[in-house]
Amino acid sequence: RVLSLELNKDRDVERIHGSGINTLDIEPVEGRYMLSGGSDGVIVLYDLENLSRKPSYTCKALFTVGRSHPDVHKFSVETVQWYPHDTGMFTSSSFDKTLKIWDTNTLQPADILHFEGTVYSHHMSPVATKHCLIAVGTKSPKVQLCDLKSGSSSHILQGHRQEVLAVSWSPRHEYILATGSADGRVKLWDVRRASGCLSTLDQHNGEKSKASSEAANTAHNGRVNGLCYTHDGLHLLTIGTDDRMRLWNSSTGENTLVNYGKVCNESRKGLKFAISCGCNPEFAFVPYGSTIAVYTVFTGELITMLRGHYSTVNCCVFQPHFQELYSGSKDCNILAWIPAPREPVPDDISEKSLPEQHLNPAYEDAWSSSDDEG
């Protein structure tokens, strides 16, 4: 289904945003509701379900935290995320130096966390049962961990030398966190440990000459602005402004050396890309200028470029239940990419004249009438 993804002509996403879209998130419970965050601070909540049951439909916006809302973010919203366990709560963070925890039903913030610098990225663990920590990447090199229950900063992870552009909890181990920074480094942390840092990923796997001018243990020769774990948590995909994407074994920290070629990345902030879930092989969907590049994660092959946006694509999110993709762009549009339907049988051939094997067994008449039996 992923190989046949195309821009869906029958599905529109209602156009609400008046400026670029930076971030999308689909709730993991039903896969039905999607949040979007814009560079004007606006947040929109969409229902992706086709309630009309018509072939052509528009995904309607249910709510908007618009410019006139008293608690709207003052500047660009960089990350939105649903609370992983139910749709009653979602979070948003912004260049206005705040992270807001929203009650979905009232559309009021239950809590507002303030930071010293712009907030590039935040993430809640999809699997945690023993903690409610939100990891936050800001202009500061220190990674902040905030407790969702108390709303206060519980502790700080120190080790990066420049701003932290991307953070992502492991979907496999609830205490493991990956962070990517403008210092070119990707660090893996166990947040239970006093020192925190488990490892700093090294693109050369420890094998380069000591005379090399490159800083030791860098994951990229540029800013690391995107991170995404594979669904099973065994691998981590990172992207940097060195126009490279790298796949790491998340337990050994080893660079798997998969070559994706040149992955153009001029973003000065966090880049939100996605990995498929439940496909074989798995695919990565990476914003690439005004297109989305689709790669096979483990072989590095560029499968296709999805074209449809008029301007820079900032984010994409995968809907695993139906293997669909949604993307948000500077052109203010959210596009839905849906697997193309199978080739229909031409109308002039009646089903009766088709050889039996063309019929999917699911559509065959399984009822027997008493006439046959008599």
Coordinates of C-alpha atoms in Angstrom, one line a residue:
R1 CA 0.0 0.0 0.0
V2 CA 2.8 2.4 0.8
L3 CA 4.4 1.8 -2.6
S4 CA 1.2 3.0 -4.2
L5 CA 0.8 6.2 -2.1
E6 CA -0.5 9.1 -4.1
L7 CA -2.1 12.5 -3.5
N8 CA -5.8 11.7 -2.8
K9 CA -8.1 13.6 -5.1
D10 CA -11.1 12.5 -3.1
R11 CA -9.9 13.6 0.3
D12 CA -9.3 17.2 1.4
V13 CA -8.2 18.5 4.8
E14 CA -10.1 21.6 5.6
R15 CA -7.9 24.6 5.1
I16 CA -7.8 26.6 8.4
H17 CA -4.2 27.7 8.8
G18 CA -3.3 31.1 7.4
S19 CA 0.4 30.4 7.7
G20 CA 2.9 27.5 7.4
I21 CA 2.2 24.2 9.2
N22 CA 5.2 22.9 11.3
T23 CA 3.9 19.9 13.1
L24 CA 1.2 17.2 12.9
D25 CA 0.3 14.4 15.2
I26 CA -2.4 11.6 15.0
E27 CA -3.5 10.1 18.3
P28 CA -2.4 6.5 18.7
V29 CA -5.6 5.3 20.4
E30 CA -8.1 5.3 17.4
G31 CA -5.9 6.9 14.8
R32 CA -8.8 9.2 14.1
Y33 CA -8.0 12.7 15.4
M34 CA -5.1 14.8 14.1
L35 CA -3.5 18.0 15.5
S36 CA -1.7 20.6 13.5
G37 CA 0.4 23.5 14.7
G38 CA 1.2 26.6 12.6
S39 CA 3.9 29.2 12.4
D40 CA 1.3 31.8 13.6
G41 CA 0.7 30.0 16.8
V42 CA -2.6 28.5 15.7
I43 CA -3.5 24.8 16.6
V44 CA -6.2 22.9 14.8
L45 CA -7.8 19.6 15.7
Y46 CA -9.2 17.5 12.7
D47 CA -11.4 14.5 12.5
L48 CA -10.0 12.2 9.8
E49 CA -13.0 9.9 9.8
N50 CA -15.3 9.9 6.7
L51 CA -18.6 10.5 8.5
S52 CA -20.5 11.2 5.3
R53 CA -19.5 7.8 3.8
K54 CA -19.2 9.5 0.4
P55 CA -16.2 8.7 -1.8
S56 CA -15.2 12.3 -1.8
Y57 CA -15.0 14.1 1.5
T58 CA -13.2 16.8 3.5
C59 CA -11.6 16.1 6.9
K60 CA -13.3 18.7 9.1
A61 CA -11.7 20.8 11.7
L62 CA -13.4 20.2 15.0
F63 CA -11.7 23.0 17.0
T64 CA -9.2 25.7 16.5
V65 CA -7.1 27.5 19.0
G66 CA -7.1 30.6 16.9
R67 CA -5.4 34.0 17.1
S68 CA -8.3 35.4 19.2
H69 CA -8.1 32.6 21.8
P70 CA -6.8 34.0 25.1
D71 CA -4.3 31.2 25.5
V72 CA -3.0 31.0 21.9
H73 CA 0.8 30.6 21.5
K74 CA 2.3 34.0 20.7
F75 CA 4.8 32.6 18.2
S76 CA 5.3 29.6 16.0
V77 CA 4.1 26.2 17.3
E78 CA 6.9 23.8 16.7
T79 CA 5.6 20.6 18.2
V80 CA 2.1 19.2 19.0
Q81 CA 1.6 15.8 20.6
W82 CA -1.4 13.9 21.9
Y83 CA -1.2 12.4 25.3
P84 CA -0.3 8.8 24.3
H85 CA -3.0 7.0 26.4
D86 CA -6.2 8.9 25.6
T87 CA -7.5 11.9 23.6
G88 CA -8.5 14.0 26.6
M89 CA -5.2 15.8 26.6
F90 CA -2.6 17.2 24.2
T91 CA 0.5 19.2 24.4
S92 CA 2.0 22.0 22.3
S93 CA 5.3 23.9 22.4
S94 CA 6.4 27.0 20.8
F95 CA 9.0 29.6 20.0
D96 CA 7.2 31.7 22.6
K97 CA 9.3 29.7 25.2
T98 CA 6.3 27.8 26.6
L99 CA 4.9 24.3 26.6
K100 CA 1.2 24.0 27.1
I101 CA -0.8 21.1 28.4
W102 CA -4.3 21.3 27.0
D103 CA -7.6 19.8 28.1
T104 CA -9.1 18.7 24.8
N105 CA -12.7 19.0 26.0
T106 CA -12.5 22.6 27.3
L107 CA -9.7 23.7 25.0
Q108 CA -8.1 25.4 28.0
P109 CA -4.5 24.9 29.1
A110 CA -4.4 22.7 32.3
D111 CA -0.8 23.9 32.7
I112 CA 1.7 26.2 31.1
L113 CA 5.4 25.5 31.5
H114 CA 7.9 28.3 30.9
F115 CA 11.5 28.0 29.6
E116 CA 14.4 30.4 29.2
G117 CA 14.7 29.9 25.4
T118 CA 12.6 29.0 22.4
V119 CA 11.3 25.4 22.5
Y120 CA 12.2 23.4 19.4
S121 CA 10.8 20.0 20.3
H122 CA 9.1 18.0 23.1
H123 CA 8.0 14.4 23.4
M124 CA 6.1 12.2 25.8
S125 CA 6.9 8.5 25.9
P126 CA 4.5 6.3 23.9
V127 CA 5.1 3.4 26.3
A128 CA 5.8 4.7 29.8
T129 CA 3.7 3.4 32.6
K130 CA 6.0 4.3 35.5
H131 CA 6.7 8.0 34.7
C132 CA 5.0 11.0 33.1
L133 CA 8.1 12.9 31.9
I134 CA 8.0 15.3 29.0
A135 CA 11.4 15.7 27.3
V136 CA 12.0 19.2 26.1
G137 CA 14.6 20.5 23.6
T138 CA 15.3 24.2 23.8
K139 CA 17.8 26.9 22.9
S140 CA 19.7 25.7 25.9
P141 CA 22.2 22.7 25.6
K142 CA 20.5 21.2 28.7
V143 CA 17.7 18.8 28.0
Q144 CA 14.8 19.5 30.4
L145 CA 12.6 16.7 31.8
C146 CA 9.2 18.0 33.0
D147 CA 6.8 16.0 35.1
L148 CA 3.4 16.1 33.6
K149 CA 1.7 15.4 36.9
S150 CA 3.4 18.2 38.9
G151 CA 4.1 20.5 36.0
S152 CA 7.6 21.2 37.3
S153 CA 11.0 20.5 35.8
S154 CA 12.1 17.3 37.5
H155 CA 15.6 17.2 36.2
I156 CA 18.1 18.2 33.6
L157 CA 20.3 16.2 31.3
Q158 CA 23.7 17.9 30.6
G159 CA 26.1 16.9 27.9
H160 CA 25.2 18.8 24.7
R161 CA 27.2 21.9 23.8
Q162 CA 24.6 23.7 21.7
E163 CA 20.8 23.9 21.4
V164 CA 18.7 20.7 21.3
L165 CA 16.6 20.5 18.2
A166 CA 15.0 17.1 18.5
V167 CA 14.0 14.7 21.3
S168 CA 12.4 11.3 21.1
W169 CA 11.7 8.6 23.7
S170 CA 12.3 5.0 22.8
P171 CA 9.1 3.1 21.9
R172 CA 10.8 0.0 23.5
H173 CA 12.3 1.1 26.8
E174 CA 10.4 3.7 28.8
Y175 CA 13.5 5.3 30.4
I176 CA 15.6 5.7 27.2
L177 CA 15.6 9.0 25.5
A178 CA 17.4 10.1 22.3
T179 CA 18.4 13.8 21.7
G180 CA 19.8 15.6 18.7
S181 CA 21.6 18.9 18.9
A182 CA 23.1 21.7 16.8
D183 CA 26.5 20.4 18.1
G184 CA 26.3 17.5 15.6
R185 CA 25.8 15.0 18.4
V186 CA 23.1 12.4 19.1
K187 CA 23.0 11.2 22.7
L188 CA 21.1 8.3 24.2
W189 CA 20.2 8.7 27.9
D190 CA 18.8 6.5 30.7
V191 CA 16.9 9.1 32.7
R192 CA 17.1 6.9 35.9
R193 CA 20.9 7.3 36.0
A194 CA 22.6 10.1 37.8
S195 CA 25.0 10.8 34.9
G196 CA 22.2 10.2 32.4
C197 CA 24.1 9.8 29.2
L198 CA 24.5 6.2 28.0
S199 CA 26.2 6.9 24.8
T200 CA 27.1 9.5 22.2
L201 CA 26.6 8.1 18.7
D202 CA 29.7 8.1 16.5
Q203 CA 29.3 8.1 12.7
H204 CA 32.7 6.4 12.3
N205 CA 32.0 3.7 14.9
G206 CA 35.3 4.6 16.6
E207 CA 37.4 3.8 13.6
K208 CA 38.7 7.2 12.3
S209 CA 42.3 8.4 12.5
K210 CA 43.2 10.5 15.6
A211 CA 44.6 13.2 13.2
S212 CA 41.1 13.8 11.8
S213 CA 39.9 17.4 12.2
E214 CA 36.3 16.3 13.0
A215 CA 35.1 16.5 16.6
A216 CA 35.1 13.1 18.2
N217 CA 31.8 11.2 18.5
T218 CA 29.6 13.3 16.2
A219 CA 26.6 11.7 14.5
H220 CA 26.5 14.3 11.7
N221 CA 28.9 17.0 10.4
G222 CA 26.1 19.6 10.9
R223 CA 23.2 20.3 13.1
V224 CA 21.1 17.2 14.0
N225 CA 17.6 18.4 13.5
G226 CA 15.5 15.2 13.3
L227 CA 15.2 11.9 15.1
C228 CA 12.8 9.0 14.7
Y229 CA 12.8 5.5 16.2
T230 CA 11.6 2.6 14.2
H231 CA 8.3 1.3 15.6
D232 CA 10.0 -1.6 17.4
G233 CA 12.6 0.7 18.9
L234 CA 15.5 -1.4 17.7
H235 CA 16.8 1.3 15.3
L236 CA 17.1 5.1 15.3
L237 CA 17.0 7.2 12.2
T238 CA 18.7 10.7 12.4
I239 CA 18.9 13.5 9.9
G240 CA 21.3 16.4 9.8
T241 CA 22.1 19.6 7.9
D242 CA 25.1 17.8 6.4
D243 CA 22.5 16.4 4.0
R244 CA 22.8 13.0 5.4
M245 CA 20.4 10.5 7.1
R246 CA 21.9 7.8 9.3
L247 CA 20.4 4.6 10.7
W248 CA 21.7 3.4 14.1
N249 CA 21.4 0.2 16.1
S250 CA 19.8 1.7 19.2
S251 CA 21.1 -0.9 21.6
T252 CA 24.8 -1.0 20.5
G253 CA 24.9 2.7 19.2
E254 CA 26.5 1.4 16.0
N255 CA 26.1 3.3 12.7
T256 CA 24.6 0.7 10.4
L257 CA 26.2 2.5 7.4
V258 CA 23.0 2.4 5.3
N259 CA 23.5 4.9 2.4
Y260 CA 20.5 7.0 1.6
G261 CA 22.4 9.3 -0.7
K262 CA 22.1 13.1 -0.4
V263 CA 19.1 14.0 1.8
C264 CA 18.7 17.8 1.3
N265 CA 18.0 19.5 4.6
E266 CA 18.2 23.2 4.9
S267 CA 15.9 23.5 7.9
R268 CA 17.2 25.9 10.6
K269 CA 15.0 24.2 13.2
G270 CA 13.6 20.7 13.9
L271 CA 12.5 18.6 11.0
K272 CA 9.6 16.2 11.6
F273 CA 9.8 13.1 9.5
A274 CA 8.0 9.7 10.0
I275 CA 8.7 6.0 9.7
S276 CA 5.9 3.5 8.6
C277 CA 4.6 1.0 11.0
G278 CA 3.4 -2.5 10.2
C279 CA 4.9 -2.5 6.7
N280 CA 7.5 -5.0 5.3
P281 CA 9.9 -3.5 4.5
E282 CA 9.6 -0.3 6.6
F283 CA 9.7 3.1 4.9
A284 CA 10.9 6.6 5.9
F285 CA 8.9 9.7 4.8
V286 CA 11.3 12.7 4.8
P287 CA 10.4 16.3 3.9
Y288 CA 12.7 17.2 1.0
G289 CA 12.1 20.7 -0.3
S290 CA 8.5 20.9 -1.5
T291 CA 8.3 17.1 -1.9
I292 CA 8.4 14.1 0.4
A293 CA 11.1 11.5 -0.2
V294 CA 10.2 7.9 0.5
Y295 CA 13.1 5.6 1.4
T296 CA 13.3 2.0 2.4
V297 CA 14.7 2.2 6.0
F298 CA 17.1 -0.8 5.9
T299 CA 18.4 -0.6 2.3
G300 CA 18.5 3.1 1.8
E301 CA 16.7 3.0 -1.6
L302 CA 14.8 6.1 -2.7
I303 CA 11.5 4.7 -3.8
T304 CA 9.6 7.8 -4.9
M305 CA 9.1 11.5 -4.4
L306 CA 5.6 12.6 -3.4
R307 CA 4.9 15.9 -5.2
G308 CA 1.9 18.1 -4.5
H309 CA 2.9 20.9 -2.1
Y310 CA 3.8 24.3 -3.5
S311 CA 6.4 25.2 -0.9
T312 CA 8.7 23.7 1.7
V313 CA 7.3 20.6 3.5
N314 CA 7.9 20.9 7.3
C315 CA 6.4 17.7 8.7
C316 CA 4.7 14.4 7.9
V317 CA 2.9 11.9 10.0
F318 CA 2.0 8.2 9.3
Q319 CA -1.5 6.7 10.0
P320 CA -0.7 3.0 10.6
H321 CA -4.3 1.7 10.6
F322 CA -4.7 2.5 6.9
Q323 CA -1.1 3.1 5.8
E324 CA -1.9 6.7 5.0
L325 CA 0.4 9.7 5.2
Y326 CA -0.4 13.4 6.0
S327 CA 2.0 16.2 5.3
G328 CA 2.1 19.9 6.4
S329 CA 3.8 22.6 4.5
K330 CA 4.8 26.3 4.4
D331 CA 2.0 26.6 1.7
C332 CA -0.6 26.4 4.6
N333 CA -1.9 23.1 3.2
I334 CA -2.2 19.7 4.8
L335 CA -2.2 16.9 2.1
A336 CA -3.5 13.4 2.5
W337 CA -1.5 10.7 0.7
I338 CA -3.6 7.5 0.3
P339 CA -2.7 4.2 -1.3
A340 CA -4.1 4.1 -4.9
P341 CA -7.0 1.7 -5.3
R342 CA -6.4 -1.4 -7.4
E343 CA -7.1 -1.2 -11.1
P344 CA -10.8 -1.6 -11.5
V345 CA -12.2 -4.1 -14.0
P346 CA -13.5 -2.3 -17.1
D347 CA -17.3 -2.0 -17.0
D348 CA -18.0 -3.8 -20.3
I349 CA -16.8 -7.1 -18.9
S350 CA -19.5 -8.5 -16.7
E351 CA -18.4 -10.4 -13.6
K352 CA -20.0 -13.6 -14.9
S353 CA -17.7 -13.7 -17.9
L354 CA -14.5 -13.4 -15.7
P355 CA -12.7 -16.6 -15.0
E356 CA -13.3 -17.7 -11.4
Q357 CA -9.9 -16.9 -10.0
H358 CA -10.3 -13.2 -10.6
L359 CA -12.9 -12.9 -7.9
N360 CA -11.5 -12.2 -4.4
P361 CA -12.8 -15.1 -2.2
A362 CA -14.0 -12.4 0.2
Y363 CA -16.6 -11.2 -2.4
E364 CA -17.7 -14.7 -3.5
D365 CA -21.2 -15.7 -2.6
A366 CA -20.8 -18.0 0.3
W367 CA -24.5 -18.7 0.8
S368 CA -26.0 -21.9 -0.5
S369 CA -29.6 -21.9 -1.5
S370 CA -31.8 -24.9 -0.7
D371 CA -32.3 -25.3 -4.5
D372 CA -28.7 -26.4 -4.9
E373 CA -28.9 -28.9 -2.1
G374 CA -32.2 -30.3 -3.3

